[in-house]
Amino acid sequence: MIGIVLFIALMGITLGQRSSLTWPEKFARDSIGFVQGIFYRPASAIAGFFEDIGNMRSIYKENERLKIAVAQLTTEQIQTRNYKETNVRLQNELQFTQQQKAKNNYDWRVAQVNSVSNDSKTLVIDIGSKDGARVGQEVRSLEGFVGVISRTANFTSTVTLLTTLDPKNPNSYAIAATALGKEQTFGMVESYDPVTNTFQMTKISENDSIAKGDQIITSGGGGKFRKNLLIGTVEKIQIGEFGQTRTAIIKPAASFVDWKELFVLYTPEVPE
């Protein structure tokens, strides 16, 4: 009877609105909290230990990938050095002029985009003739070839974009191009389709090995543009108008939208 009375009294105390706990509740809560702490800390430490092991495995794998990348880069640097030495030797044997030798040696100058025309065919950059900008210099973004300087003022220059390529326009031009790693490939990038946002590379031989996924770069043919500027990637190959040639549809490497800065390619001045 006494136990029942005490139980009912305890229920009445605990169910009412209170601002503090009773001493039995405090004792029970502290005891439970103490016991939980004893088990939680070691369990948390063990869980953290296994998580660290998992992270170490990820770091080890990433470290392996980085080592492989460094080894590949070192090999490519050696190959590039050999190619450069061979190229210099061949240029000397073929009696290249200093201007010809300097054609594909260039510096990058960062230029801020001041404005873009309403038709998005030209833009203005903050580098002008006072800074060494010249008509015909190539302009690129981080992604790829963008356009050519067409006019210069003292402190600004106008860049005509590759999206203006049009064989029907007498003021337009065509770009001699090849596929990266396929020196025998040749074609002319001479038009842009704004609907599909693609370039068309024409005059490709029907026996050419060009294929979907190939990266298209400038070949340097004709001397108008320097070599190895990335234009885009082949999306598909079509039969030419008369069936004797092929046309490659190319997705541009550059986005042609929302530029803040570009790079102007400067060829060193060669004394005459």
Short mmCIF file of C-alpha atoms in Angstrom, two decimals:
data_model
loop_
_atom_site.label_atom_id
_atom_site.label_comp_id
_atom_site.label_asym_id
_atom_site.label_seq_id
_atom_site.Cartn_x
_atom_site.Cartn_y
_atom_site.Cartn_z
CA MET A 1 0.00 0.00 0.00
CA ILE A 2 2.80 2.41 0.89
CA GLY A 3 4.55 1.61 -2.41
CA ILE A 4 1.36 2.30 -4.39
CA VAL A 5 0.89 5.63 -2.61
CA LEU A 6 4.50 6.63 -3.27
CA PHE A 7 4.20 5.59 -6.94
CA ILE A 8 1.02 7.68 -7.41
CA ALA A 9 2.65 10.62 -5.66
CA LEU A 10 5.72 10.30 -7.89
CA MET A 11 3.55 10.22 -11.02
CA GLY A 12 1.75 13.35 -9.89
CA ILE A 13 5.03 15.15 -9.38
CA THR A 14 6.63 14.09 -12.70
CA LEU A 15 3.55 14.66 -14.90
CA GLY A 16 2.96 18.22 -13.79
CA GLN A 17 4.55 21.30 -15.34
CA ARG A 18 7.93 21.78 -13.68
CA SER A 19 10.90 24.01 -14.18
CA SER A 20 13.40 21.47 -12.79
CA LEU A 21 13.88 17.75 -12.40
CA THR A 22 13.40 15.87 -9.14
CA TRP A 23 16.47 14.35 -7.46
CA PRO A 24 15.55 10.78 -8.53
CA GLU A 25 15.24 11.96 -12.15
CA LYS A 26 18.52 13.81 -11.92
CA PHE A 27 20.20 10.75 -10.44
CA ALA A 28 18.75 8.45 -13.11
CA ARG A 29 19.67 10.82 -15.96
CA ASP A 30 23.19 11.40 -14.71
CA SER A 31 23.72 7.69 -14.22
CA ILE A 32 22.48 6.86 -17.70
CA GLY A 33 24.56 9.66 -19.19
CA PHE A 34 27.67 8.43 -17.37
CA VAL A 35 27.18 4.87 -18.57
CA GLN A 36 26.48 6.07 -22.13
CA GLY A 37 29.65 8.12 -22.06
CA ILE A 38 31.68 5.08 -21.00
CA PHE A 39 30.47 3.09 -24.02
CA TYR A 40 30.13 5.96 -26.55
CA ARG A 41 33.69 7.24 -26.41
CA PRO A 42 35.38 3.91 -27.18
CA ALA A 43 32.75 3.11 -29.81
CA SER A 44 33.28 6.52 -31.43
CA ALA A 45 37.05 6.02 -31.32
CA ILE A 46 36.75 2.60 -32.96
CA ALA A 47 34.42 3.98 -35.65
CA GLY A 48 36.82 6.85 -36.29
CA PHE A 49 39.71 4.38 -36.51
CA PHE A 50 37.99 2.36 -39.24
CA GLU A 51 37.00 5.59 -41.04
CA ASP A 52 40.64 6.70 -40.97
CA ILE A 53 41.65 3.33 -42.45
CA GLY A 54 39.13 3.88 -45.26
CA ASN A 55 40.51 7.38 -45.86
CA MET A 56 44.06 6.03 -45.89
CA ARG A 57 43.10 3.56 -48.60
CA SER A 58 41.61 6.39 -50.68
CA ILE A 59 44.72 8.51 -50.14
CA TYR A 60 46.94 5.57 -51.10
CA LYS A 61 45.01 5.02 -54.35
CA GLU A 62 45.07 8.75 -55.14
CA ASN A 63 48.80 8.79 -54.43
CA GLU A 64 49.28 5.91 -56.88
CA ARG A 65 47.32 7.79 -59.57
CA LEU A 66 49.40 10.93 -59.01
CA LYS A 67 52.64 8.94 -59.24
CA ILE A 68 51.52 7.45 -62.56
CA ALA A 69 50.50 10.90 -63.83
CA VAL A 70 53.91 12.35 -62.85
CA ALA A 71 55.70 9.46 -64.59
CA GLN A 72 53.64 9.99 -67.74
CA LEU A 73 54.26 13.73 -67.64
CA THR A 74 58.01 13.18 -67.29
CA THR A 75 57.97 10.82 -70.29
CA GLU A 76 55.94 13.31 -72.35
CA GLN A 77 58.36 16.11 -71.43
CA ILE A 78 61.28 14.03 -72.69
CA GLN A 79 59.42 13.22 -75.91
CA THR A 80 58.49 16.86 -76.37
CA ARG A 81 62.12 17.90 -75.88
CA ASN A 82 63.22 15.36 -78.49
CA TYR A 83 60.56 16.57 -80.93
CA LYS A 84 61.67 20.18 -80.43
CA GLU A 85 65.32 19.29 -81.02
CA THR A 86 64.41 17.34 -84.16
CA ASN A 87 62.23 20.20 -85.36
CA VAL A 88 65.03 22.74 -84.90
CA ARG A 89 67.47 20.49 -86.75
CA LEU A 90 65.09 20.03 -89.68
CA GLN A 91 64.37 23.76 -89.84
CA ASN A 92 68.08 24.49 -90.04
CA GLU A 93 68.61 21.85 -92.72
CA LEU A 94 65.71 23.28 -94.75
CA GLN A 95 67.09 26.80 -94.26
CA PHE A 96 64.01 28.23 -92.59
CA THR A 97 64.07 32.00 -92.15
CA GLN A 98 64.00 33.47 -88.64
CA GLN A 99 60.44 34.61 -89.25
CA GLN A 100 59.38 31.09 -90.20
CA LYS A 101 61.09 29.66 -87.12
CA ALA A 102 59.34 32.14 -84.85
CA LYS A 103 55.89 31.50 -86.32
CA ASN A 104 54.91 28.84 -83.79
CA ASN A 105 56.83 30.33 -80.86
CA TYR A 106 54.57 32.69 -79.01
CA ASP A 107 53.72 34.28 -75.68
CA TRP A 108 50.31 34.43 -74.07
CA ARG A 109 48.96 37.81 -72.99
CA VAL A 110 45.86 37.93 -70.80
CA ALA A 111 43.15 40.28 -72.10
CA GLN A 112 39.94 41.32 -70.37
CA VAL A 113 36.74 41.34 -72.45
CA ASN A 114 35.27 44.86 -72.46
CA SER A 115 32.15 44.19 -74.53
CA VAL A 116 30.44 41.81 -76.94
CA SER A 117 28.54 42.97 -80.02
CA ASN A 118 24.78 42.54 -80.17
CA ASP A 119 25.08 39.85 -82.85
CA SER A 120 27.81 38.06 -80.83
CA LYS A 121 30.12 38.04 -83.86
CA THR A 122 32.79 40.34 -82.45
CA LEU A 123 34.06 41.45 -79.06
CA VAL A 124 36.38 44.12 -77.72
CA ILE A 125 39.37 43.38 -75.48
CA ASP A 126 41.49 45.76 -73.41
CA ILE A 127 44.75 45.20 -75.30
CA GLY A 128 45.61 47.53 -78.18
CA SER A 129 48.43 48.51 -80.50
CA LYS A 130 50.24 50.25 -77.63
CA ASP A 131 50.42 46.83 -75.96
CA GLY A 132 51.70 45.10 -79.09
CA ALA A 133 48.37 43.83 -80.45
CA ARG A 134 48.36 43.35 -84.23
CA VAL A 135 45.72 42.50 -86.81
CA GLY A 136 45.75 38.77 -87.50
CA GLN A 137 46.89 37.64 -84.05
CA GLU A 138 45.00 34.62 -82.79
CA VAL A 139 42.88 34.79 -79.65
CA ARG A 140 41.94 31.78 -77.56
CA SER A 141 40.24 30.89 -74.32
CA LEU A 142 41.32 28.20 -71.88
CA GLU A 143 39.21 25.74 -73.88
CA GLY A 144 40.27 26.50 -77.45
CA PHE A 145 40.60 28.77 -80.48
CA VAL A 146 38.20 31.73 -80.33
CA GLY A 147 38.96 34.18 -83.11
CA VAL A 148 41.33 36.69 -84.69
CA ILE A 149 42.10 40.34 -84.01
CA SER A 150 40.54 42.24 -86.92
CA ARG A 151 41.00 45.87 -85.82
CA THR A 152 43.20 47.64 -83.30
CA ALA A 153 43.08 50.98 -81.50
CA ASN A 154 45.68 52.32 -79.12
CA PHE A 155 44.30 50.57 -76.05
CA THR A 156 41.64 48.17 -77.34
CA SER A 157 41.23 45.60 -80.12
CA THR A 158 38.27 44.05 -81.94
CA VAL A 159 38.22 40.27 -82.17
CA THR A 160 36.22 38.60 -84.95
CA LEU A 161 34.97 35.24 -83.67
CA LEU A 162 35.16 31.91 -85.47
CA THR A 163 31.36 31.84 -85.38
CA THR A 164 31.44 34.27 -88.33
CA LEU A 165 32.92 31.63 -90.65
CA ASP A 166 30.80 31.58 -93.81
CA PRO A 167 31.98 30.45 -97.28
CA LYS A 168 29.39 32.77 -98.86
CA ASN A 169 30.91 35.82 -97.17
CA PRO A 170 33.81 37.28 -99.21
CA ASN A 171 35.29 38.73 -96.01
CA SER A 172 35.33 35.36 -94.27
CA TYR A 173 38.24 32.95 -94.25
CA ALA A 174 38.83 29.21 -94.03
CA ILE A 175 41.07 27.45 -91.53
CA ALA A 176 43.41 24.68 -92.67
CA ALA A 177 42.95 21.91 -90.11
CA THR A 178 44.04 18.41 -89.21
CA ALA A 179 43.26 15.80 -86.56
CA LEU A 180 45.47 15.51 -83.50
CA GLY A 181 47.80 12.53 -83.94
CA LYS A 182 46.79 12.09 -87.61
CA GLU A 183 49.12 14.27 -89.66
CA GLN A 184 47.80 12.83 -92.91
CA THR A 185 44.33 14.20 -92.19
CA PHE A 186 43.51 17.48 -93.94
CA GLY A 187 40.43 19.63 -94.37
CA MET A 188 39.15 23.19 -94.29
CA VAL A 189 37.02 24.54 -91.45
CA GLU A 190 35.08 27.19 -93.34
CA SER A 191 31.56 27.48 -91.91
CA TYR A 192 29.63 27.60 -88.65
CA ASP A 193 26.01 26.57 -88.08
CA PRO A 194 24.44 28.68 -85.28
CA VAL A 195 21.43 26.36 -85.07
CA THR A 196 23.46 23.27 -84.17
CA ASN A 197 26.43 25.21 -82.74
CA THR A 198 28.88 23.24 -84.89
CA PHE A 199 31.66 23.88 -87.41
CA GLN A 200 31.83 22.12 -90.76
CA MET A 201 35.21 20.80 -91.92
CA THR A 202 35.08 20.17 -95.68
CA LYS A 203 37.36 18.92 -98.46
CA ILE A 204 38.33 15.80 -96.51
CA SER A 205 39.55 12.94 -98.69
CA GLU A 206 37.21 9.94 -98.87
CA ASN A 207 40.11 7.71 -97.77
CA ASP A 208 41.00 9.90 -94.80
CA SER A 209 41.18 8.15 -91.41
CA ILE A 210 39.39 10.97 -89.57
CA ALA A 211 36.78 9.58 -87.16
CA LYS A 212 34.24 10.55 -84.53
CA GLY A 213 35.93 11.74 -81.35
CA ASP A 214 39.06 13.09 -83.08
CA GLN A 215 40.28 16.47 -81.85
CA ILE A 216 40.59 18.98 -84.69
CA ILE A 217 43.45 21.47 -84.57
CA THR A 218 44.88 24.09 -86.91
CA SER A 219 47.47 22.58 -89.26
CA GLY A 220 49.39 25.77 -90.00
CA GLY A 221 48.80 25.25 -93.73
CA GLY A 222 48.69 28.43 -95.78
CA GLY A 223 50.54 30.38 -93.12
CA LYS A 224 47.49 32.32 -91.95
CA PHE A 225 47.16 30.62 -88.55
CA ARG A 226 49.77 28.98 -86.38
CA LYS A 227 49.68 25.23 -85.74
CA ASN A 228 48.08 23.24 -82.92
CA LEU A 229 45.22 25.56 -81.91
CA LEU A 230 42.33 23.40 -80.74
CA ILE A 231 39.14 23.99 -82.74
CA GLY A 232 36.87 21.21 -81.48
CA THR A 233 35.93 17.53 -81.54
CA VAL A 234 34.42 15.52 -84.42
CA GLU A 235 30.80 14.58 -83.73
CA LYS A 236 30.10 12.77 -87.01
CA ILE A 237 31.32 12.29 -90.57
CA GLN A 238 29.09 12.94 -93.60
CA ILE A 239 29.49 12.28 -97.32
CA GLY A 240 30.40 15.42 -99.24
CA GLU A 241 28.18 17.15 -101.76
CA PHE A 242 29.48 15.20 -104.77
CA GLY A 243 30.31 11.96 -102.96
CA GLN A 244 34.09 12.26 -103.52
CA THR A 245 34.92 13.99 -100.24
CA ARG A 246 33.84 13.91 -96.61
CA THR A 247 32.54 16.60 -94.26
CA ALA A 248 33.19 16.49 -90.52
CA ILE A 249 30.74 18.06 -88.08
CA ILE A 250 32.76 19.55 -85.24
CA LYS A 251 31.64 20.57 -81.77
CA PRO A 252 33.61 23.72 -80.80
CA ALA A 253 36.08 23.44 -77.94
CA ALA A 254 35.34 27.04 -76.90
CA SER A 255 31.91 27.91 -75.55
CA PHE A 256 31.64 31.38 -77.23
CA VAL A 257 29.57 32.71 -74.30
CA ASP A 258 30.15 34.55 -71.03
CA TRP A 259 33.83 35.37 -71.41
CA LYS A 260 35.62 37.55 -68.90
CA GLU A 261 39.18 37.05 -70.08
CA LEU A 262 40.94 35.63 -73.14
CA PHE A 263 44.51 35.09 -74.32
CA VAL A 264 46.18 36.87 -77.22
CA LEU A 265 49.02 34.91 -78.86
CA TYR A 266 52.04 37.13 -79.44
CA THR A 267 54.77 36.11 -81.88
CA PRO A 268 58.19 37.54 -80.90
CA GLU A 269 59.39 40.38 -83.08
CA VAL A 270 62.02 39.22 -85.55
CA PRO A 271 64.57 41.80 -86.72
CA GLU A 272 64.66 42.23 -90.47
#
